[in-house]
Coordinates of C-alpha atoms in Angstrom, one line a residue:
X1 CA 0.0 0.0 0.0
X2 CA 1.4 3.2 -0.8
X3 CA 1.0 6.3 1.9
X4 CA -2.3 7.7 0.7
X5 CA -4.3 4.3 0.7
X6 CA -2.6 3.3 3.9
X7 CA -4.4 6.8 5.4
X8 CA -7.6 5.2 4.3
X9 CA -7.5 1.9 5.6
X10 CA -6.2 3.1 9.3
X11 CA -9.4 5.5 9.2
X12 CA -11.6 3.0 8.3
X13 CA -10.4 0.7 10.8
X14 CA -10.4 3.7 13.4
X15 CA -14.0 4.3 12.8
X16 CA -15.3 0.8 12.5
X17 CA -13.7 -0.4 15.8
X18 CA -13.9 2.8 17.8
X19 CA -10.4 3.2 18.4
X20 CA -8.1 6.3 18.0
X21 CA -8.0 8.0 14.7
X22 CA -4.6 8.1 12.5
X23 CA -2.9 11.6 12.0
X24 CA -3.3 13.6 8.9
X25 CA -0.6 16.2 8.1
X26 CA -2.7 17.4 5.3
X27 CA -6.4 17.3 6.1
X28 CA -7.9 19.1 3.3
X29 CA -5.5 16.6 1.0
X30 CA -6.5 13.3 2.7
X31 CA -10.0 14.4 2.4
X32 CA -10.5 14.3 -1.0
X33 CA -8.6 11.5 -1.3
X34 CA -11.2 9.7 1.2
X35 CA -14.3 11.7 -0.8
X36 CA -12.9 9.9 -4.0
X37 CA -14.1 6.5 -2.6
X38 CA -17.4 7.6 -0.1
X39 CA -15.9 8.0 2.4
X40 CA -16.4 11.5 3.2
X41 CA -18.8 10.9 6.0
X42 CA -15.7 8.4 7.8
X43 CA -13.4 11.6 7.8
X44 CA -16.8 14.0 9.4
X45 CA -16.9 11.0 11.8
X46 CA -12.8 12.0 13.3
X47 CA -13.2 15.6 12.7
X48 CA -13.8 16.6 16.4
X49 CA -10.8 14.7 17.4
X50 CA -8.6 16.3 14.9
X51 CA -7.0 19.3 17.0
X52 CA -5.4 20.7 13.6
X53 CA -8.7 21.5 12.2
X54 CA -9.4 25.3 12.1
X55 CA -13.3 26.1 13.7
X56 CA -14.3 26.7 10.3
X57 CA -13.2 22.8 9.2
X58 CA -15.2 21.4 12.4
X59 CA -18.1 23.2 11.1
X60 CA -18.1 22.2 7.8
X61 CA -17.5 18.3 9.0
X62 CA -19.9 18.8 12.1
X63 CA -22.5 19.7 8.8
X64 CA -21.5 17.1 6.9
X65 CA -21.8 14.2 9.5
X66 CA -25.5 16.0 10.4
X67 CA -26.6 15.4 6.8
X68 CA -25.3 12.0 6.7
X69 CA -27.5 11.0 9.8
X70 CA -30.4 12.9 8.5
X71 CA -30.1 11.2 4.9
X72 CA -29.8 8.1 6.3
X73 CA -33.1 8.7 8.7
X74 CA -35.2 10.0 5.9
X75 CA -34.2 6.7 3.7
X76 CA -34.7 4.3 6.4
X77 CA -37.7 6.0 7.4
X78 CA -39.5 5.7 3.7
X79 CA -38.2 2.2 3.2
X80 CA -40.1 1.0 6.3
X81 CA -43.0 2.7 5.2
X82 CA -42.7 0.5 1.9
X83 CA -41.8 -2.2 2.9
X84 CA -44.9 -2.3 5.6
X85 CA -47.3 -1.3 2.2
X86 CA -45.9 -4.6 0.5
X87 CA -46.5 -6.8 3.4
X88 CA -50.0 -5.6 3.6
X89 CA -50.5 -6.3 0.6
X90 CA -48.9 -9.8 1.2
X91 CA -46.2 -8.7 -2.0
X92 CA -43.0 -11.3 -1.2
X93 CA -40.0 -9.1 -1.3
X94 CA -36.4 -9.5 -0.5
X95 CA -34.2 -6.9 0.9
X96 CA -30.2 -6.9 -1.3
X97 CA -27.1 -5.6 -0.2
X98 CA -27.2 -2.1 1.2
X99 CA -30.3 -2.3 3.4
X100 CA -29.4 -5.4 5.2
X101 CA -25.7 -4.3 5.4
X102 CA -26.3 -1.0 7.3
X103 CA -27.8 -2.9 10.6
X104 CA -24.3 -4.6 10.7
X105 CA -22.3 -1.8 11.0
X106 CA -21.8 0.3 14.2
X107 CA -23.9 3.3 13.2
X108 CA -26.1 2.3 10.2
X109 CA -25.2 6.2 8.8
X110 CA -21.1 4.4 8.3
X111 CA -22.6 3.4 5.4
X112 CA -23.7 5.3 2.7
X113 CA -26.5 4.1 0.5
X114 CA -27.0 5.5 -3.2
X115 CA -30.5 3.1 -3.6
X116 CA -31.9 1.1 -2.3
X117 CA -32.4 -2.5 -3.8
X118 CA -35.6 -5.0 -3.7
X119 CA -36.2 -8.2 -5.3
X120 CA -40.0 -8.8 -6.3
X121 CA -41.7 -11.6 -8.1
X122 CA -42.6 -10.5 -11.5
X123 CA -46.6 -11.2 -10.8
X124 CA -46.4 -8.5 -8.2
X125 CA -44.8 -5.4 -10.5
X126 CA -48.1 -4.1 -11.2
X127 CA -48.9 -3.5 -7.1
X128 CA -45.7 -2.2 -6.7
X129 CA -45.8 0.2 -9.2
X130 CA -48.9 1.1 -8.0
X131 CA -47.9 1.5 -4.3
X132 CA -44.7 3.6 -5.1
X133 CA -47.1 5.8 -7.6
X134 CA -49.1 6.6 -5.3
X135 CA -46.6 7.7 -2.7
X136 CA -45.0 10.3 -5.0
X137 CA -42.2 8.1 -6.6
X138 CA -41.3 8.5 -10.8
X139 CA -40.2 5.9 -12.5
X140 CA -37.5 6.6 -14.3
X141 CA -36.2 3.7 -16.4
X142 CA -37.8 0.4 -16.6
X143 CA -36.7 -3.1 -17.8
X144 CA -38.9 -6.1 -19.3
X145 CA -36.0 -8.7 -17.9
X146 CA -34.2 -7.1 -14.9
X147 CA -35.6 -3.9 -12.9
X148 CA -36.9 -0.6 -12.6
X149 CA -35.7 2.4 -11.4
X150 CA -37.8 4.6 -9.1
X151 CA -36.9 8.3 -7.6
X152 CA -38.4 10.6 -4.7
X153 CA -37.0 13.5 -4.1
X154 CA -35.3 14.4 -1.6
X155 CA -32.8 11.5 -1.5
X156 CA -34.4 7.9 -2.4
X157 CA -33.5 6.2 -5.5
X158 CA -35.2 2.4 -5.6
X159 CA -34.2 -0.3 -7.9
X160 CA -36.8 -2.9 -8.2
X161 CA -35.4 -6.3 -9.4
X162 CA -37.0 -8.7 -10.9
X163 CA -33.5 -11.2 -10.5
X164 CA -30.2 -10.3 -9.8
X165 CA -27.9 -9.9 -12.6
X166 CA -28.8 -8.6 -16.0
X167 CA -31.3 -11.0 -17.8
X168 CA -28.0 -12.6 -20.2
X169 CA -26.5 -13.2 -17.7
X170 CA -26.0 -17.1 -16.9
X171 CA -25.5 -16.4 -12.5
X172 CA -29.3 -15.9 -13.2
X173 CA -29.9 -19.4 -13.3
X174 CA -27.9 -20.6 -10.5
X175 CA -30.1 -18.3 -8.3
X176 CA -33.6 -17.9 -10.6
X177 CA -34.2 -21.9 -11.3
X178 CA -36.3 -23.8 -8.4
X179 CA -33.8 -26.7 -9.3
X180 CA -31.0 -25.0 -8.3
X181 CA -29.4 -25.2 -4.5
X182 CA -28.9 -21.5 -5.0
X183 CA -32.7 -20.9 -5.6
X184 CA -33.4 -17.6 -4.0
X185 CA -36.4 -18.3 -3.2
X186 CA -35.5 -21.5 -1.2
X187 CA -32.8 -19.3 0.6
X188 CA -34.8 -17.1 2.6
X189 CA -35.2 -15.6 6.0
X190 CA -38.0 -13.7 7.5
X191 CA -37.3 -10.1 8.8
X192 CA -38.5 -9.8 11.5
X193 CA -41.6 -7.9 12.3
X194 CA -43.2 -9.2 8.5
X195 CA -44.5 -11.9 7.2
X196 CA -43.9 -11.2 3.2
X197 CA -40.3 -9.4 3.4
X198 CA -37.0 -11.5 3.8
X199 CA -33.3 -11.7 3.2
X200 CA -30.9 -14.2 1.8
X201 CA -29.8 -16.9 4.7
X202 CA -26.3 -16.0 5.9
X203 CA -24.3 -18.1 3.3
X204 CA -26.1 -16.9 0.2
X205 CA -25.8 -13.4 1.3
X206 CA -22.2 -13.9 1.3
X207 CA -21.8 -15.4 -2.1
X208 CA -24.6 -12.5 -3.9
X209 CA -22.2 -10.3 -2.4
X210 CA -18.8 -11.7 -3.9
X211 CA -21.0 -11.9 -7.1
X212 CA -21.9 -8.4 -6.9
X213 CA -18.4 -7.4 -6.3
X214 CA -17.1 -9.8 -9.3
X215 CA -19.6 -8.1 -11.6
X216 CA -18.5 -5.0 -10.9
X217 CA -14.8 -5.8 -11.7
X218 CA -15.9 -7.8 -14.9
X219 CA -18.6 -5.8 -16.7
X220 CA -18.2 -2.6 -15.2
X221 CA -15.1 0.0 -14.0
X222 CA -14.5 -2.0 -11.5
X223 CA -15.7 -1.4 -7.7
X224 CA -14.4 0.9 -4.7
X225 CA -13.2 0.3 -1.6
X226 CA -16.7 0.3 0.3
X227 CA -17.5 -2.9 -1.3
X228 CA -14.8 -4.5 1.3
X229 CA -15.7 -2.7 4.2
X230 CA -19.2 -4.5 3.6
X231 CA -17.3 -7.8 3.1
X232 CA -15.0 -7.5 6.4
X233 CA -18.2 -6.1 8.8
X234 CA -19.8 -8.9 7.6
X235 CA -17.9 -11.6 8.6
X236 CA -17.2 -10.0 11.8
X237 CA -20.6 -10.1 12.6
X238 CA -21.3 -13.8 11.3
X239 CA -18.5 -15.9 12.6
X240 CA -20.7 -19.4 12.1
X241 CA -21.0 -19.1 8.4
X242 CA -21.5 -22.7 7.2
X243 CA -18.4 -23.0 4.5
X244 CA -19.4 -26.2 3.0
X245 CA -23.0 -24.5 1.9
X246 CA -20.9 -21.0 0.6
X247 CA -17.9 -23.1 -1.3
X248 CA -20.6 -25.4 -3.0
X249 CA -22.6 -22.1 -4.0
X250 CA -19.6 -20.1 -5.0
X251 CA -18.4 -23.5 -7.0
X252 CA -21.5 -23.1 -8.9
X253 CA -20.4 -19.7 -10.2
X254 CA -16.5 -20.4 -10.7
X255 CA -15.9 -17.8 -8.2
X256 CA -14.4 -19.7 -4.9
X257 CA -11.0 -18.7 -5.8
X258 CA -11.7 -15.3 -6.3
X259 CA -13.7 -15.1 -2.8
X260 CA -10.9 -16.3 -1.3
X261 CA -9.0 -13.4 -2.2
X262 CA -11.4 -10.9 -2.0
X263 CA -11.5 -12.3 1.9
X264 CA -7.8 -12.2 2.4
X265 CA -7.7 -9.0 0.8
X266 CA -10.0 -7.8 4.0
X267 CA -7.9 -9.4 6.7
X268 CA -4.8 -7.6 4.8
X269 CA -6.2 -4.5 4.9
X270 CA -8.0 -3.8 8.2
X271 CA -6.4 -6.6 10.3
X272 CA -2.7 -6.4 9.1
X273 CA -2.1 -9.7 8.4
X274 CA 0.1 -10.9 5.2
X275 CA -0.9 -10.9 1.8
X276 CA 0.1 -12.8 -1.5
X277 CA 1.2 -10.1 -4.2
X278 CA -1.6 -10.4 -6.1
X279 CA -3.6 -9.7 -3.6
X280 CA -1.9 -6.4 -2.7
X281 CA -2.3 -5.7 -6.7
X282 CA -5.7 -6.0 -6.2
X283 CA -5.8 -3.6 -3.4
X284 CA -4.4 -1.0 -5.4
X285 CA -6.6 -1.8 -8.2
X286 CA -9.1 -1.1 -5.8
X287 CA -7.9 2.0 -4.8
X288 CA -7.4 3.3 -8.3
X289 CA -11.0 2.2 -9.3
X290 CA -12.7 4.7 -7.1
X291 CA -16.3 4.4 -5.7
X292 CA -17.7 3.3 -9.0
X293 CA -14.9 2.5 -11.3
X294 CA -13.0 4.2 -13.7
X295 CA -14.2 4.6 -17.5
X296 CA -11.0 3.5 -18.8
X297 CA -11.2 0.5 -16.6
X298 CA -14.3 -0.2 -18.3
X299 CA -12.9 0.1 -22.0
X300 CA -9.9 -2.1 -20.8
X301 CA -12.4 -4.4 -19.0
X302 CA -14.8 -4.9 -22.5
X303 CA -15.4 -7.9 -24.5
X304 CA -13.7 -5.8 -27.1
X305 CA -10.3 -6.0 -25.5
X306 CA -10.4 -9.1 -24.0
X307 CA -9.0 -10.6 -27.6
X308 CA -5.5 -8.9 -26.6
X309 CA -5.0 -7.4 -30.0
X310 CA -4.9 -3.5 -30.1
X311 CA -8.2 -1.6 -31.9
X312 CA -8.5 2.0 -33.0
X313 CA -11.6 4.2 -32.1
X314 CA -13.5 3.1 -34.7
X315 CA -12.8 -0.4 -34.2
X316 CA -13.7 -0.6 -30.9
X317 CA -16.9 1.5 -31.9
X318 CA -17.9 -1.0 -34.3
X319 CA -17.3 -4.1 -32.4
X320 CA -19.2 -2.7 -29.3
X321 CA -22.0 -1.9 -31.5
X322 CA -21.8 -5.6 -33.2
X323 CA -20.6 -8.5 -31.4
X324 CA -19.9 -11.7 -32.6
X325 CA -22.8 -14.3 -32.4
X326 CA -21.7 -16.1 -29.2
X327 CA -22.1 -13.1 -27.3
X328 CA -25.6 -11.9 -29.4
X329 CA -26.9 -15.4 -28.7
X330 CA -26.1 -14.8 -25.1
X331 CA -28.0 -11.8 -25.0
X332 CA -30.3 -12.7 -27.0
X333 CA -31.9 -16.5 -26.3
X334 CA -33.8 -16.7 -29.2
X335 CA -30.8 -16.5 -31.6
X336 CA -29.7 -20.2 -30.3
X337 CA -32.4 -21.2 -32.5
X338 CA -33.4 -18.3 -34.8
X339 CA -30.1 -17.6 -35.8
X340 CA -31.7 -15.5 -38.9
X341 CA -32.6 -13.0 -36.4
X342 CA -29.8 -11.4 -35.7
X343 CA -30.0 -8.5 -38.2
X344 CA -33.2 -7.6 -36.2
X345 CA -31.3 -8.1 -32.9
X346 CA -28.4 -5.8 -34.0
X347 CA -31.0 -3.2 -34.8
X348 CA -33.0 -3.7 -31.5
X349 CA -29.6 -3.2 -29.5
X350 CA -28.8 -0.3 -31.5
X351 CA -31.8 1.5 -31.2
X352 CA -31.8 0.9 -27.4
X353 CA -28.4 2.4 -27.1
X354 CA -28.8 5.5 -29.5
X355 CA -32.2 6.5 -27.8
X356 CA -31.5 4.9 -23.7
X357 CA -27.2 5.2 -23.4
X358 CA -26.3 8.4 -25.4
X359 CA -24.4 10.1 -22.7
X360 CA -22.5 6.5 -21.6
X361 CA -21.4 5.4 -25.0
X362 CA -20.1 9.4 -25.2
X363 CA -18.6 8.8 -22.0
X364 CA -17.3 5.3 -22.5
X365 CA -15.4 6.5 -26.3
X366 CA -14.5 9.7 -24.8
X367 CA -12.4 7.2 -22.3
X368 CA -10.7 5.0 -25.3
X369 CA -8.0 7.8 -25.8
X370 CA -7.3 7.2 -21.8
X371 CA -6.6 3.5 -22.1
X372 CA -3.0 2.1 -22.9
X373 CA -2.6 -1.7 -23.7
X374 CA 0.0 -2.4 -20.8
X375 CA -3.1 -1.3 -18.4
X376 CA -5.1 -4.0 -20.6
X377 CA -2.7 -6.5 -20.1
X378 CA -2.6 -5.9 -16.5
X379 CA -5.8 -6.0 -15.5
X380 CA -6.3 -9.4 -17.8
X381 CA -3.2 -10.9 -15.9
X382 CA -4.7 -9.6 -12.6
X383 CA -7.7 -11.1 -13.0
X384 CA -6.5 -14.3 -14.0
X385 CA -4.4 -14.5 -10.7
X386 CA -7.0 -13.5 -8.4
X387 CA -9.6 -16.7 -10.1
X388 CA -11.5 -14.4 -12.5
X389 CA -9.9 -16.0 -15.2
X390 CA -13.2 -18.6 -16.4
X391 CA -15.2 -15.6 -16.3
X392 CA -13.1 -13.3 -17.7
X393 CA -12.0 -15.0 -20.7

């Protein structure tokens, strides 16, 4: 870890556990480094025992921290409200990630929540709809196959799934097919207080969570530093995890190496103990990602590169805009045996993009002049190391 990022890690540590803060000789400095990954609200948290800080900085932190709580209060507030409307109506709905993760941490304001994420079944999307219409929420962007995306001003942003990963996506069936072990809806526990909303059982948490994080780094920019505080409160708070359920599950998605690391990369950063290299690479891959990822991480992360061979603009343009059939059919189901189709398909994907994605395909070839092909190399031999390799390609 280089100094900056060891800052990070000994305030995070000093504000999960309680214990004494680390010394900054450059607050404003070390703040935007910590505002670069979320964690703006863990610097607020120190402030007051900071004796460097001018009046002026305790105020601005003492505001900051006091918008944190209230943010968090006014989301946790309208969630119970919704969540009590769905159980009324007997609507089954499970709580993901953020929601559940906040009553695990110290104070649930530690842990800043962009949206908030519910998993319905697809028979009740009409009287959810209708519920969160009614109580003032817009709709903003809807999917047939995955979610929808609801906002309410002042601060809450829902994502209502319909499963967990996008609708190609083959980790789908692992957790969508009653067959499966993985079957979410097999895997549930009641919250209490409710008789229609639940959570994942213990282990399956776990593994959505590793899955989430592995998405992230695959598809996406990659994934911040948050993401392993989650991991590391977690399995401080559930010591008795049943490891033969969670390696079976993660077996199922080819990702029990990579959980591994992801694990050890936790117990490297927060409780000091050794790490393999590439697990300190993927630390600072971590740290360079920033709260959501990086756009050139995602050009250098695309299907497009993953061939190794180097591609101009235009190139790159034209093969995210066409991929081959393998990854159309993937997509697309109905290719496997309607192969004719995929003239239509290519013109269904490209109206989607021209008239839904404008702005991110701007952003995402705005980014290609960023992206050098040592940094692609290095994140394809990274991943490899740290077991995305059958996923990655």
């Amino acid at each position: 870890m280089n100094a900056n990022e060891q800052k990070i890690i000994d305030l995070i540590r000093a504000v999960i556990l309680g214990t004494d803060p680390p010394s900054f000789d450059n607050w404003e400095q070390a703040y935007k480094y910590a505002e670069r990954h979320g964690l703006h609200n863990f610097m607020a948290e120190i402030a007051p025992k900071v004796e460097t800080l001018s009046a002026q900085e305790q105020e601005k932190m003492a505001d900051l921290q006091a918008m944190s709580v209230l943010k968090d209060a006014v989301q946790e507030t309208e969630v119970e409200e919704l969540i009590r409307l769905f159980d009324g109506r007997g609507i089954d709905a499970i709580m993901l990630k953020g929601w559940y993760i906040k009553q695990l941490y110290p104070r649930r304001d530690f842990r800043i929540m962009a949206d908030t994420d519910i998993i319905i079944g697809e028979q009740n999307e009409a009287d959810v709809h209708e519920i969160l219409t009614v109580r003032g929420y817009n709709c903003v962007s809807a999917s047939n196959k995955k979610d929808a995306a609801y906002t309410k001003k002042p601060f809450q942003i829902l994502e209502i799934h319909k499963q967990l990963f996008m609708y190609e996506d083959e980790w789908n069936d692992c957790f969508n097919l009653p067959t499966s072990p993985m079957y979410i809806w097999n895997r549930l526990e009641t919250i209490d207080g409710y008789k229609h909303i639940y959570r994942m059982d213990d282990e399956l948490f776990f593994v959505y969570m590793i899955a989430h994080i592995a998405k992230h780094l695959l598809d996406d920019g990659g994934i911040g530093v948050r993401a392993f505080i989650d991991i590391w409160v977690y399995l401080r708070c559930k010591p008795d995890l049943d490891y033969i359920i969670i390696n079976r599950d993660l077996d199922m998605l080819g990702l029990k190496t990579f959980a591994q690391k992801a694990a050890a990369l936790t117990e490297y950063w927060f409780e000091s103990k050794p790490a393999l290299p590439e697990v300190e690479e993927l630390g600072h891959h971590i740290f360079e990602c920033g709260v959501y990822g990086k756009k050139s991480f995602f050009v250098a992360n695309s299907e497009v590169m993953r061939d190794g061979k180097k591609h101009g603009k235009l190139g790159y343009a034209y093969k995210r805009a066409f991929p081959g059939m393998k990854s159309m059919k993937v997509r697309y189901p109905k290719l496997e045996k309607k192969p004719w189709l995929l003239p239509a398909y290519y013109s269904k994907r490209l109206w989607y993009s021209t008239t839904h994605r404008k702005a991110s395909i701007k952003g995402e070839l705005g980014s290609f002049g960023s992206v050098d092909y040592d940094q692609v190399q290095r994140i394809r031999e990274l991943y490899k190391k740290i077991g995305l390799e059958d996923n990655y390609g």
